CSV table of C-alpha atoms in Angstrom, one decimal:
chain,number,residue,atom,x,y,z
A,1,ALA,CA,-17.1,35.6,53.6
A,2,LEU,CA,-17.9,32.0,54.2
A,3,SER,CA,-16.9,31.4,50.5
A,4,LEU,CA,-13.5,33.0,51.2
A,5,ARG,CA,-12.9,30.8,54.4
A,6,VAL,CA,-13.6,27.7,52.1
A,7,VAL,CA,-11.1,29.0,49.6
A,8,MET,CA,-8.2,29.6,51.9
A,9,ALA,CA,-9.0,26.2,53.6
A,10,PHE,CA,-8.8,24.4,50.3
A,11,PHE,CA,-5.4,26.2,49.3
A,12,THR,CA,-4.2,25.6,53.2
A,13,SER,CA,-4.8,22.0,52.6
A,14,LEU,CA,-3.0,21.8,49.2
A,15,LEU,CA,0.1,23.5,50.9
A,16,ALA,CA,-0.1,21.0,53.7
A,17,THR,CA,0.0,18.0,51.9
A,18,PRO,CA,3.2,16.8,50.8
A,19,ARG,CA,3.7,16.0,47.0
A,20,LYS,CA,4.9,12.4,46.2
A,21,ALA,CA,8.5,13.0,44.7
A,22,SER,CA,8.8,11.7,41.2
A,23,GLY,CA,10.7,8.6,40.1
A,24,LYS,CA,13.6,10.8,38.8
A,25,THR,CA,14.0,12.7,42.1
A,26,LEU,CA,14.0,9.8,44.1
A,27,LEU,CA,16.6,7.9,42.2
A,28,GLU,CA,19.0,11.0,42.2
A,29,ARG,CA,18.3,11.1,46.0
A,30,LEU,CA,19.4,7.3,46.2
A,31,GLY,CA,22.3,7.9,43.8
A,32,GLY,CA,23.8,10.9,45.8
A,33,ALA,CA,22.8,9.9,49.4
A,34,THR,CA,25.7,9.0,51.6
A,35,GLN,CA,24.0,8.2,54.8
A,36,LEU,CA,22.4,4.8,55.3
A,37,ASP,CA,19.0,6.2,56.5
A,38,ASP,CA,18.9,8.6,53.6
A,39,ARG,CA,19.5,5.6,51.3
A,40,ARG,CA,16.9,3.5,53.0
A,41,ASP,CA,14.4,6.3,52.8
A,42,ALA,CA,14.7,7.1,49.3
A,43,LEU,CA,14.6,3.3,48.3
A,44,ALA,CA,11.7,2.7,50.4
A,45,SER,CA,9.8,5.8,48.7
A,46,PHE,CA,10.9,4.5,45.2
A,47,LYS,CA,10.1,1.0,46.0
A,48,GLU,CA,6.4,2.3,47.0
A,49,LEU,CA,6.3,4.3,43.6
A,50,SER,CA,7.4,1.2,41.8
A,51,ALA,CA,4.3,-0.4,42.9
A,52,GLU,CA,1.8,2.3,42.1
A,53,GLU,CA,3.1,3.7,38.9
A,54,PRO,CA,4.3,2.3,35.4
A,55,LEU,CA,7.9,3.1,35.6
A,56,ARG,CA,10.4,2.8,32.8
A,57,LEU,CA,13.9,3.0,33.8
A,58,ILE,CA,17.4,3.3,31.6
A,59,VAL,CA,20.2,1.0,32.8
A,60,GLU,CA,22.6,3.8,34.0
A,61,GLY,CA,21.3,5.5,37.3
A,62,GLY,CA,18.3,3.3,37.4
A,63,ILE,CA,18.3,-0.5,36.9
A,64,GLY,CA,22.1,-0.6,37.4
A,65,LEU,CA,21.5,1.5,40.5
A,66,LEU,CA,19.1,-0.9,42.0
A,67,VAL,CA,21.2,-3.9,41.1
A,68,ARG,CA,24.3,-2.4,42.9
A,69,LEU,CA,22.0,-1.8,45.9
A,70,ALA,CA,20.8,-5.5,45.8
A,71,GLY,CA,24.4,-6.6,46.6
A,72,ASP,CA,24.8,-3.8,49.4
A,73,GLU,CA,25.7,-5.5,52.7
A,74,ASP,CA,22.7,-3.8,54.3
A,75,ALA,CA,19.9,-6.2,54.2
A,76,GLN,CA,17.2,-3.8,54.2
A,77,LEU,CA,18.6,-2.2,51.3
A,78,ALA,CA,19.0,-5.2,49.5
A,79,ARG,CA,15.5,-6.6,50.2
A,80,ASP,CA,14.0,-3.4,48.9
A,81,ALA,CA,16.2,-3.1,45.8
A,82,LEU,CA,15.3,-6.8,44.8
A,83,GLU,CA,11.5,-6.2,45.5
A,84,THR,CA,11.7,-3.0,43.7
A,85,LEU,CA,13.2,-4.8,40.6
A,86,SER,CA,10.5,-7.3,40.9
A,87,ASN,CA,7.9,-4.5,40.7
A,88,LEU,CA,9.7,-2.9,37.7
A,89,CYS,CA,9.7,-6.2,35.7
A,90,ASP,CA,6.2,-7.3,36.4
A,91,VAL,CA,4.0,-6.7,33.6
A,92,GLY,CA,1.1,-6.8,35.8
A,93,VAL,CA,2.3,-4.2,38.3
A,94,PRO,CA,0.6,-1.7,39.1
A,95,ALA,CA,-2.9,-3.6,38.8
A,96,GLU,CA,-4.6,-0.2,38.0
A,97,VAL,CA,-3.2,1.9,35.0
A,98,PRO,CA,-4.6,5.0,33.1
A,99,GLU,CA,-7.7,4.6,31.3
A,100,ASP,CA,-5.9,6.1,28.2
A,101,ARG,CA,-2.8,3.9,28.6
A,102,PRO,CA,-4.3,0.5,29.2
A,103,ASN,CA,-1.0,-1.3,28.6
A,104,ALA,CA,1.3,1.0,30.3
A,105,ASN,CA,2.1,-1.5,33.0
A,106,ARG,CA,2.8,-4.3,30.3
A,107,VAL,CA,5.0,-2.0,28.1
A,108,ALA,CA,6.8,-0.6,31.2
A,109,GLY,CA,7.6,-4.3,32.5
A,110,GLU,CA,8.8,-5.5,29.2
A,111,HIS,CA,11.1,-2.5,28.9
A,112,ASN,CA,12.7,-2.8,32.1
A,113,CYS,CA,13.1,-6.6,31.7
A,114,ASP,CA,14.9,-5.6,28.5
A,115,MET,CA,17.1,-3.2,30.2
A,116,LEU,CA,18.1,-5.6,33.0
A,117,LEU,CA,19.1,-8.2,30.4
A,118,SER,CA,20.8,-6.0,28.1
A,119,ASP,CA,24.0,-6.2,29.9
A,120,ALA,CA,25.5,-9.7,30.6
A,121,GLU,CA,26.5,-8.7,34.0
A,122,LEU,CA,23.3,-7.4,35.6
A,123,LEU,CA,21.4,-10.5,36.0
A,124,PRO,CA,24.3,-12.4,37.7
A,125,ALA,CA,24.8,-9.5,39.9
A,126,ALA,CA,21.1,-9.2,40.8
A,127,LEU,CA,21.0,-13.0,41.6
A,128,ALA,CA,24.4,-13.1,43.7
A,129,PRO,CA,22.6,-12.1,46.8
A,130,LEU,CA,20.7,-15.2,46.8
A,131,GLU,CA,24.0,-16.7,48.6
A,132,ARG,CA,22.7,-14.6,51.7
A,133,SER,CA,20.4,-16.4,54.1
A,134,ASP,CA,18.0,-13.7,54.7
A,135,PHE,CA,14.5,-14.7,53.7
A,136,TYR,CA,13.2,-11.8,51.9
A,137,VAL,CA,16.4,-11.3,50.0
A,138,ARG,CA,15.9,-15.1,48.6
A,139,PHE,CA,12.2,-14.4,48.2
A,140,HIS,CA,12.3,-11.2,46.1
A,141,GLY,CA,15.3,-12.6,44.3
A,142,LEU,CA,13.4,-15.5,43.1
A,143,ALA,CA,10.4,-13.4,42.3
A,144,LEU,CA,12.6,-11.2,40.2
A,145,LEU,CA,13.7,-14.3,38.4
A,146,ARG,CA,10.3,-15.6,37.8
A,147,GLN,CA,9.3,-12.2,36.3
A,148,LEU,CA,12.1,-12.3,33.8
A,149,LEU,CA,11.3,-15.6,32.7
A,150,ALA,CA,7.6,-14.9,32.3
A,151,THR,CA,8.1,-11.9,30.1
A,152,ARG,CA,11.7,-12.6,28.6
A,153,ALA,CA,12.2,-16.3,28.8
A,154,ASP,CA,14.7,-16.7,25.8
A,155,LYS,CA,16.8,-13.7,26.9
A,156,THR,CA,16.9,-15.0,30.4
A,157,HIS,CA,17.9,-18.5,29.5
A,158,GLU,CA,20.7,-16.9,27.4
A,159,ALA,CA,21.7,-14.8,30.3
A,160,LEU,CA,21.9,-18.0,32.6
A,161,LEU,CA,23.7,-19.9,30.2
A,162,HIS,CA,26.5,-17.5,30.2
A,163,ALA,CA,26.4,-17.1,33.8
A,164,PRO,CA,26.2,-20.9,35.1
A,165,ALA,CA,27.1,-19.7,38.6
A,166,ALA,CA,23.9,-17.6,38.9
A,167,ALA,CA,22.0,-20.8,37.9
A,168,GLY,CA,23.8,-22.8,40.6
A,169,ARG,CA,22.7,-20.0,43.3
A,170,VAL,CA,19.1,-20.7,42.5
A,171,LEU,CA,19.5,-24.6,42.6
A,172,ALA,CA,21.2,-24.1,45.9
A,173,LEU,CA,17.9,-22.7,47.3
A,174,LEU,CA,16.3,-26.2,46.9
A,175,GLU,CA,18.4,-27.0,50.3
A,176,ASP,CA,16.9,-23.9,51.9
A,177,GLU,CA,15.1,-25.5,55.0
A,178,ARG,CA,12.3,-22.7,54.7
A,179,ASP,CA,9.5,-24.3,52.9
A,180,ILE,CA,8.4,-21.0,51.2
A,181,VAL,CA,11.8,-20.4,49.7
A,182,ARG,CA,12.5,-24.1,48.7
A,183,ASN,CA,9.1,-24.4,47.0
A,184,GLU,CA,9.5,-21.4,44.9
A,185,ALA,CA,12.9,-22.7,43.8
A,186,LEU,CA,11.4,-26.0,43.0
A,187,HIS,CA,8.5,-24.4,41.1
A,188,LEU,CA,11.1,-22.6,39.0
A,189,MET,CA,12.8,-25.7,38.2
A,190,ARG,CA,9.6,-27.3,37.4
A,191,ASP,CA,8.5,-24.7,35.2
A,192,VAL,CA,11.4,-23.5,33.5
A,193,VAL,CA,13.5,-26.7,32.7
A,194,PRO,CA,10.9,-28.0,30.1
A,195,THR,CA,11.5,-25.0,27.7
A,196,ALA,CA,14.8,-24.1,28.5
A,197,PRO,CA,17.7,-24.9,26.2
A,198,PRO,CA,19.4,-28.3,26.9
A,199,GLU,CA,22.6,-26.7,27.7
A,200,LEU,CA,20.7,-25.2,30.6
A,201,ALA,CA,19.3,-28.2,31.6
A,202,ASN,CA,22.8,-30.0,31.6
A,203,ILE,CA,24.2,-27.0,33.7
A,204,LEU,CA,21.6,-27.6,36.4
A,205,ALA,CA,21.9,-31.5,36.3
A,206,PHE,CA,25.7,-31.3,36.8
A,207,GLN,CA,25.7,-28.8,39.2
A,208,GLY,CA,23.8,-31.0,41.6
A,209,GLY,CA,20.2,-30.8,40.4
A,210,PHE,CA,19.8,-34.6,41.0
A,211,GLU,CA,21.2,-34.6,44.3
A,212,SER,CA,18.9,-31.8,45.3
A,213,LEU,CA,15.7,-33.0,44.0
A,214,LEU,CA,16.0,-36.4,45.4
A,215,THR,CA,17.1,-35.2,48.9
A,216,ILE,CA,13.7,-33.3,49.1
A,217,ALA,CA,11.9,-36.6,48.1
A,218,GLU,CA,13.7,-38.8,50.5
A,219,GLY,CA,13.0,-36.2,53.3
A,220,ILE,CA,9.5,-36.3,52.5
A,221,VAL,CA,9.5,-40.0,52.7
A,222,ARG,CA,11.2,-40.2,56.1
A,223,GLU,CA,8.7,-37.8,57.6
A,224,GLU,CA,5.5,-39.6,56.2
A,225,GLY,CA,3.3,-40.4,58.9
A,226,SER,CA,5.1,-38.6,61.6
A,227,GLU,CA,3.7,-35.6,63.5
A,228,THR,CA,6.3,-33.1,61.5
A,229,ALA,CA,4.9,-34.4,58.2
A,230,ASP,CA,3.8,-31.3,55.9
A,231,ALA,CA,0.0,-31.4,54.8
A,232,GLY,CA,1.3,-30.7,51.5
A,233,ALA,CA,3.9,-32.9,50.9
A,234,GLY,CA,2.2,-34.6,48.3
A,235,ALA,CA,2.2,-31.8,46.0
A,236,VAL,CA,5.9,-31.2,46.8
A,237,PHE,CA,6.7,-34.5,46.0
A,238,ALA,CA,4.8,-34.5,42.6
A,239,ASP,CA,6.7,-31.2,41.6
A,240,THR,CA,10.1,-32.8,42.5
A,241,PHE,CA,9.4,-35.4,40.2
A,242,ASP,CA,8.0,-33.1,37.5
A,243,ALA,CA,11.4,-31.3,37.7
A,244,LEU,CA,13.3,-34.9,37.7
A,245,GLY,CA,11.5,-35.6,34.5
A,246,ALA,CA,12.2,-32.3,32.8
A,247,LEU,CA,16.1,-32.8,33.6
A,248,LEU,CA,15.6,-36.3,31.9
A,249,ALA,CA,13.2,-35.7,29.0
A,250,ARG,CA,15.5,-34.4,26.3
A,251,HIS,CA,19.0,-35.0,27.6
A,252,VAL,CA,21.2,-38.0,26.9
A,253,ALA,CA,24.0,-36.5,29.0
A,254,ASN,CA,21.6,-35.8,32.0
A,255,ARG,CA,20.2,-39.3,31.7
A,256,ARG,CA,23.8,-40.9,31.9
A,257,LEU,CA,24.5,-38.9,34.9
A,258,PHE,CA,21.3,-40.1,36.5
A,259,VAL,CA,22.3,-43.8,36.1
A,260,GLU,CA,26.1,-43.6,36.7
A,261,GLY,CA,26.1,-40.9,39.3
A,262,GLY,CA,23.8,-42.9,41.7
A,263,ALA,CA,20.4,-41.1,41.4
A,264,LEU,CA,18.9,-44.3,39.6
A,265,GLY,CA,19.4,-46.3,42.8
A,266,ARG,CA,18.0,-43.4,45.0
A,267,VAL,CA,14.7,-43.7,43.1
A,268,LEU,CA,14.6,-47.5,43.4
A,269,SER,CA,14.9,-47.0,46.9
A,270,LEU,CA,11.7,-44.9,47.2
A,271,LEU,CA,9.7,-48.0,45.4
A,272,ALA,CA,9.2,-49.5,48.9
A,273,LEU,CA,5.6,-49.9,49.5
A,274,PRO,CA,4.2,-51.5,52.8
A,275,PRO,CA,1.2,-54.2,52.4
A,276,SER,CA,-1.0,-51.5,54.3
A,277,HIS,CA,-0.3,-48.5,52.5
A,278,THR,CA,-2.1,-45.0,51.7
A,279,SER,CA,-3.3,-43.7,48.3
A,280,GLY,CA,-0.8,-40.9,48.9
A,281,GLN,CA,2.2,-43.7,49.1
A,282,ALA,CA,0.6,-45.3,46.1
A,283,ALA,CA,0.9,-41.9,44.2
A,284,ARG,CA,4.5,-41.5,45.3
A,285,ILE,CA,5.3,-45.0,43.6
A,286,ARG,CA,3.6,-44.1,40.3
A,287,LEU,CA,5.7,-41.0,40.3
A,288,ALA,CA,8.6,-42.9,40.7
A,289,CYS,CA,7.9,-45.7,38.4
A,290,ARG,CA,7.1,-42.9,35.7
A,291,THR,CA,10.6,-41.5,36.0
A,292,LEU,CA,12.1,-45.2,35.7
A,293,TRP,CA,9.8,-45.5,32.5
A,294,GLN,CA,11.1,-42.5,30.9
A,295,LEU,CA,14.8,-43.8,31.0
A,296,LEU,CA,13.6,-46.6,28.8
A,297,ARG,CA,12.3,-44.2,26.3
A,298,PRO,CA,14.2,-42.2,23.6
A,299,PRO,CA,14.7,-38.5,24.5
A,300,ALA,CA,11.6,-36.6,23.6
A,301,GLY,CA,11.9,-33.8,20.9
A,302,ALA,CA,15.7,-33.8,20.9
A,303,ALA,CA,18.0,-33.9,17.8
A,304,GLY,CA,21.3,-34.6,16.6
A,305,GLY,CA,24.0,-35.8,18.8
A,306,GLU,CA,22.1,-34.9,22.1
A,307,ALA,CA,19.3,-37.3,21.1
A,308,GLY,CA,20.7,-39.9,19.2
A,309,GLY,CA,24.0,-40.2,20.8
A,310,GLU,CA,26.8,-42.2,18.9
A,311,GLY,CA,24.4,-44.6,17.3
A,312,GLY,CA,21.8,-42.2,16.3
A,313,GLY,CA,18.1,-43.0,15.8
A,314,GLU,CA,15.7,-45.0,18.1
A,315,GLY,CA,17.3,-47.9,17.2
A,316,GLY,CA,20.9,-47.6,18.1
A,317,GLY,CA,23.1,-46.1,20.8
A,318,GLU,CA,21.5,-44.1,23.4
A,319,GLY,CA,19.3,-42.5,21.2
A,320,GLY,CA,17.3,-45.6,21.4
A,321,GLY,CA,16.9,-45.5,25.4
A,322,ARG,CA,19.6,-47.9,26.3
A,323,PHE,CA,22.0,-47.8,29.1
A,324,ASP,CA,24.0,-50.8,29.0
């Protein structure tokens, strides 16, 4: 009799424990829901599932549906859609995978990145919500872009080249007053530009890259020594000049814009160093001088008209580092 009660209790517990819905079921619920609360619930459940299981989605009814939800006027839907896309494109999520499929997360992440980048309209649409001021929308949107760049850099560069407005939205986040958002955008600039195609670096420079980066640097200098100064300002200043250097390293057109557009004068203004100065202030001067020295050297690793200018080679024209 005791064993019968144990068996009955076991089956009762099974019936009382709700089964987690499958990804397909949740996506069908999400696509068919007409009430906001239903859509929120379905997306929240799918977001949770995306962090726990390696899921591979197709575009129609999957990746495409999530991208559309990222642009929804409801902030919660937009946040959850972008976080879910970031999970899906992260080759390290979930952290734990089945023993018989040790690479399941990487395979799924690479597949989902390919799906998102398979349609030229999807990435610009996914990044369009960055125009909103919502912190989590911006944070998860940047996280998604970082995952795409880490896994499919060349395809992501190509997509951004064909959607310069999307690149401009990321650049605009350098002006966000919230340090977390601004610094994440800055880290993307610092990490992406050195390996990006020259055309993408040109887009970033001519859409205000120098202006935004130098505004950050000048703000750090103004607050130096004040009560509002950020303890991590030195690292942010270094990241700013690393990004500046990357925009200048291989690009004659960017160098010309830097000199003729007023950025050079702004860097020179940062060279003022009081007789009694800190090691942090001295490091700041060294970074600024490194950028100025870069202008005197031929563009590194560039070739053809972009590197050599009209004169070509190291000895002539802009390719020789001359800015007459």
